[in-house]
CSV table of C-alpha atoms in Angstrom, one decimal:
chain,number,residue,atom,x,y,z
A,1,UNK,CA,50.6,5.6,24.3
A,2,UNK,CA,52.1,9.1,23.5
A,3,UNK,CA,52.3,11.8,26.1
A,4,UNK,CA,51.4,14.2,23.3
A,5,UNK,CA,48.1,13.6,21.5
A,6,UNK,CA,47.5,14.3,17.9
A,7,UNK,CA,44.5,13.4,15.6
A,8,UNK,CA,45.4,10.3,13.6
A,9,UNK,CA,44.3,11.9,10.3
A,10,UNK,CA,43.6,15.2,8.6
A,11,UNK,CA,42.7,16.2,5.1
A,12,UNK,CA,42.3,19.1,2.8
A,13,UNK,CA,42.1,20.1,-0.9
A,14,UNK,CA,44.8,22.0,-2.8
A,15,UNK,CA,44.9,25.6,-1.8
A,16,UNK,CA,43.1,25.1,1.5
A,17,UNK,CA,44.4,25.8,5.0
A,18,UNK,CA,44.6,22.9,7.4
A,19,UNK,CA,45.6,22.7,11.0
A,20,UNK,CA,46.9,19.8,13.1
A,21,UNK,CA,46.7,19.9,16.9
A,22,UNK,CA,49.0,18.5,19.5
A,23,UNK,CA,47.8,18.5,23.1
A,24,UNK,CA,49.5,17.4,26.3
A,25,UNK,CA,49.1,17.7,30.1
A,26,UNK,CA,50.2,20.7,32.0
A,27,UNK,CA,53.3,18.8,33.2
A,28,UNK,CA,54.4,18.2,29.6
A,29,UNK,CA,53.3,20.9,27.2
A,30,UNK,CA,52.5,23.7,29.6
A,31,UNK,CA,56.0,24.9,30.1
A,32,UNK,CA,57.9,23.5,27.2
A,33,UNK,CA,58.6,24.2,23.5
A,34,UNK,CA,57.1,22.2,20.7
A,35,UNK,CA,58.8,21.1,17.5
A,36,UNK,CA,57.1,19.8,14.4
A,37,UNK,CA,58.4,17.3,11.9
A,38,UNK,CA,57.2,16.2,8.4
A,39,UNK,CA,57.8,12.7,7.3
A,40,UNK,CA,57.1,12.1,3.6
A,41,UNK,CA,56.5,8.4,2.6
A,42,UNK,CA,59.7,6.3,2.8
A,43,UNK,CA,61.9,9.2,4.1
A,44,UNK,CA,63.3,10.4,7.3
A,45,UNK,CA,61.5,13.1,9.3
A,46,UNK,CA,62.5,16.7,8.6
A,47,UNK,CA,62.0,19.6,11.0
A,48,UNK,CA,59.3,22.1,9.9
A,49,UNK,CA,58.9,24.2,13.1
A,50,UNK,CA,61.0,24.5,16.2
A,51,UNK,CA,60.3,26.4,19.5
A,52,UNK,CA,56.6,26.5,18.8
A,53,UNK,CA,56.6,28.9,15.9
A,54,UNK,CA,60.1,29.2,14.4
A,55,UNK,CA,60.9,28.1,10.9
A,56,UNK,CA,64.3,26.8,9.9
A,57,UNK,CA,65.7,28.3,6.8
A,58,UNK,CA,64.4,26.6,3.7
A,59,UNK,CA,60.9,25.8,5.1
A,60,UNK,CA,58.2,27.6,3.2
A,61,UNK,CA,56.3,30.4,4.9
A,62,UNK,CA,53.0,28.6,4.4
A,63,UNK,CA,54.0,26.4,7.3
A,64,UNK,CA,53.4,28.0,10.7
A,65,UNK,CA,53.2,26.9,14.3
A,66,UNK,CA,51.6,28.2,17.5
A,67,UNK,CA,51.2,27.2,21.1
A,68,UNK,CA,48.7,28.3,23.7
A,69,UNK,CA,48.7,26.7,27.2
A,70,UNK,CA,48.8,22.9,26.8
A,71,UNK,CA,48.0,22.8,23.1
A,72,UNK,CA,50.1,23.5,20.0
A,73,UNK,CA,49.1,23.6,16.4
A,74,UNK,CA,50.7,23.3,13.0
A,75,UNK,CA,49.0,25.2,10.2
A,76,UNK,CA,49.6,24.7,6.5
A,77,UNK,CA,48.2,27.2,4.2
A,78,UNK,CA,48.0,27.0,0.4
A,79,UNK,CA,47.9,23.2,0.7
A,80,UNK,CA,49.9,21.4,-2.0
A,81,UNK,CA,50.0,17.7,-3.1
A,82,UNK,CA,53.5,17.4,-1.9
A,83,UNK,CA,52.4,18.2,1.6
A,84,UNK,CA,50.8,14.8,1.9
A,85,UNK,CA,52.8,13.2,4.7
A,86,UNK,CA,52.9,12.3,8.3
A,87,UNK,CA,53.3,15.1,10.8
A,88,UNK,CA,54.7,14.7,14.3
A,89,UNK,CA,54.9,17.1,17.2
A,90,UNK,CA,57.7,16.6,19.7
A,91,UNK,CA,59.0,18.1,22.9
A,92,UNK,CA,61.6,17.7,25.5
A,93,UNK,CA,59.8,16.7,28.7
A,94,UNK,CA,61.7,17.6,31.9
A,95,UNK,CA,59.6,15.3,34.0
A,96,UNK,CA,60.5,12.3,31.9
A,97,UNK,CA,63.9,13.7,31.2
A,98,UNK,CA,63.6,12.7,27.5
A,99,UNK,CA,62.0,13.5,24.2
A,100,UNK,CA,58.4,12.7,23.6
A,101,UNK,CA,56.6,12.5,20.3
A,102,UNK,CA,53.0,12.8,19.4
A,103,UNK,CA,51.4,9.7,17.7
A,104,UNK,CA,51.5,11.4,14.3
A,105,UNK,CA,48.9,12.8,12.0
A,106,UNK,CA,48.6,11.5,8.4
A,107,UNK,CA,47.7,14.4,6.1
A,108,UNK,CA,45.9,13.5,2.9
A,109,UNK,CA,45.6,16.0,0.1
A,110,UNK,CA,42.3,15.2,-1.7
B,1,UNK,CA,76.5,19.8,5.0
B,2,UNK,CA,76.0,17.4,7.9
B,3,UNK,CA,75.3,13.8,6.9
B,4,UNK,CA,74.5,10.8,9.0
B,5,UNK,CA,74.5,7.2,7.8
B,6,UNK,CA,73.2,4.2,9.8
B,7,UNK,CA,74.7,0.8,9.2
B,8,UNK,CA,74.3,-2.6,10.8
B,9,UNK,CA,72.6,-6.0,10.4
B,10,UNK,CA,69.1,-5.9,9.0
B,11,UNK,CA,68.1,-9.2,10.8
B,12,UNK,CA,68.7,-10.0,14.5
B,13,UNK,CA,67.6,-13.1,16.3
B,14,UNK,CA,65.4,-12.9,19.4
B,15,UNK,CA,67.4,-12.6,22.6
B,16,UNK,CA,70.5,-11.4,20.8
B,17,UNK,CA,71.9,-7.9,20.7
B,18,UNK,CA,70.9,-5.4,18.1
B,19,UNK,CA,73.9,-3.3,17.1
B,20,UNK,CA,73.9,-0.2,14.8
B,21,UNK,CA,76.5,2.5,13.9
B,22,UNK,CA,75.9,6.0,12.7
B,23,UNK,CA,78.7,7.6,10.7
B,24,UNK,CA,78.8,11.4,10.8
B,25,UNK,CA,80.3,13.7,8.2
B,26,UNK,CA,80.3,17.5,8.1
B,27,UNK,CA,80.4,17.8,11.9
B,28,UNK,CA,82.3,16.4,14.8
B,29,UNK,CA,80.7,14.0,17.3
B,30,UNK,CA,82.5,16.2,19.9
B,31,UNK,CA,79.8,18.8,19.2
B,32,UNK,CA,76.1,18.6,20.1
B,33,UNK,CA,74.1,15.6,21.1
B,34,UNK,CA,73.7,12.5,19.0
B,35,UNK,CA,70.4,10.5,19.1
B,36,UNK,CA,68.8,7.2,18.2
B,37,UNK,CA,65.1,7.3,17.3
B,38,UNK,CA,63.1,4.3,16.0
B,39,UNK,CA,59.9,3.8,14.2
B,40,UNK,CA,58.1,0.4,14.2
B,41,UNK,CA,56.5,-0.5,10.8
B,42,UNK,CA,53.4,1.6,10.3
B,43,UNK,CA,53.8,3.4,13.7
B,44,UNK,CA,55.1,6.6,15.2
B,45,UNK,CA,58.5,7.8,16.3
B,46,UNK,CA,60.1,6.8,19.6
B,47,UNK,CA,63.2,8.4,21.0
B,48,UNK,CA,65.7,5.8,22.4
B,49,UNK,CA,68.5,8.0,23.8
B,50,UNK,CA,71.4,10.2,23.1
B,51,UNK,CA,75.1,10.7,23.8
B,52,UNK,CA,76.5,14.2,24.2
B,53,UNK,CA,79.8,15.9,23.5
B,54,UNK,CA,81.2,14.9,27.0
B,55,UNK,CA,80.2,11.2,26.5
B,56,UNK,CA,77.3,11.4,28.9
B,57,UNK,CA,74.2,9.4,27.9
B,58,UNK,CA,70.5,9.6,28.5
B,59,UNK,CA,68.0,6.9,27.7
B,60,UNK,CA,64.3,6.6,27.4
B,61,UNK,CA,62.9,4.7,30.4
B,62,UNK,CA,61.3,2.2,28.0
B,63,UNK,CA,64.8,0.9,26.9
B,64,UNK,CA,67.1,2.1,29.6
B,65,UNK,CA,67.9,-1.3,31.0
B,66,UNK,CA,68.9,-2.7,27.6
B,67,UNK,CA,70.3,0.2,25.6
B,68,UNK,CA,73.9,1.4,25.4
B,69,UNK,CA,75.0,4.3,23.2
B,70,UNK,CA,78.7,4.9,22.7
B,71,UNK,CA,80.9,7.1,20.6
B,72,UNK,CA,84.1,6.6,18.6
B,73,UNK,CA,85.7,10.0,18.1
B,74,UNK,CA,88.5,8.5,16.0
B,75,UNK,CA,86.0,7.4,13.4
B,76,UNK,CA,83.5,10.2,14.1
B,77,UNK,CA,80.7,7.8,14.6
B,78,UNK,CA,78.4,6.7,17.4
B,79,UNK,CA,76.7,3.4,18.1
B,80,UNK,CA,73.6,1.8,19.6
B,81,UNK,CA,73.5,-1.6,21.3
B,82,UNK,CA,70.1,-3.0,22.4
B,83,UNK,CA,70.4,-6.2,24.3
B,84,UNK,CA,67.8,-9.0,24.6
B,85,UNK,CA,66.1,-8.0,21.4
B,86,UNK,CA,62.5,-9.1,20.8
B,87,UNK,CA,60.0,-8.7,18.0
B,88,UNK,CA,58.9,-5.5,19.5
B,89,UNK,CA,62.3,-4.0,18.6
B,90,UNK,CA,61.6,-4.4,14.9
B,91,UNK,CA,61.7,-0.9,13.5
B,92,UNK,CA,63.4,1.5,11.2
B,93,UNK,CA,66.2,3.0,13.3
B,94,UNK,CA,67.3,6.6,12.7
B,95,UNK,CA,70.3,8.4,14.0
B,96,UNK,CA,69.8,12.2,14.4
B,97,UNK,CA,71.7,15.2,15.6
B,98,UNK,CA,70.0,17.5,18.1
B,99,UNK,CA,71.0,21.1,18.5
B,100,UNK,CA,70.3,23.5,21.3
B,101,UNK,CA,71.0,27.1,22.1
B,102,UNK,CA,69.7,30.6,22.2
B,103,UNK,CA,68.5,32.7,19.3
B,104,UNK,CA,70.9,35.7,19.0
B,105,UNK,CA,68.1,38.2,18.2
B,106,UNK,CA,65.7,37.5,21.1
B,107,UNK,CA,67.4,35.0,23.4
B,108,UNK,CA,64.7,32.4,22.9
B,109,UNK,CA,65.9,28.9,23.5
B,110,UNK,CA,65.8,26.2,20.9
B,111,UNK,CA,66.3,22.4,21.0
B,112,UNK,CA,65.4,20.1,18.2
B,113,UNK,CA,66.6,17.4,15.8
B,114,UNK,CA,68.0,19.1,12.8
B,115,UNK,CA,69.8,16.3,10.8
B,116,UNK,CA,68.6,12.7,10.4
B,117,UNK,CA,70.1,9.7,8.8
B,118,UNK,CA,68.0,7.9,6.1
B,119,UNK,CA,67.1,5.1,8.5
B,120,UNK,CA,67.8,1.4,8.5
B,121,UNK,CA,65.2,-1.4,9.0
B,122,UNK,CA,66.1,-3.9,11.7
B,123,UNK,CA,63.9,-7.0,11.9
B,124,UNK,CA,64.0,-9.2,15.0
B,125,UNK,CA,63.1,-12.7,14.0
B,126,UNK,CA,64.4,-16.2,14.1
């Protein structure tokens, strides 16, 4: 069972805006930074967002992140078919002294 | 460009030791932290542990008693050994680099996995 909780699935139509949530306890998410990874079928995960809302170079601006209290969110605007993938939140948990991942959210583009 | 490549047996017998190596190019294993992460078929990601530039290691409590991560600086690679393998260890194993530091423009800290290997499937079965 993941320390970080994500909905197992999400969906949207092309052009739509979708959000994926990631929630944790105050001992995990409350004081720490969240990263988001995209895993397209059959490939390794790729970082989309780090430190809650920062985008690495090369990641399109339609991907954005936010964090408030013990909940973080990934938003994808202008949804495209190639966005169909699994999305994971992750954070370094000081209390566990290790990395924790959310269970992942499978995004379907209808 | 940093590249990581996992290698090792794709099939391991129960109770034996699972051994994998990650070859690194484009960076030195003397920099940053080098991680192992696994993903059972159809499931989510699980961090196994890392070795850092000083050779210090840190493991997930779920595998701590069975896992050993080591580094070979002469070959610029690092390895994972997982003893007493069971079917529950069947997974795609990824090696990944993690970077941490402070943004120059606003001093905000960052720590994340920035480069990953392609992954290798290890099946534990007799």
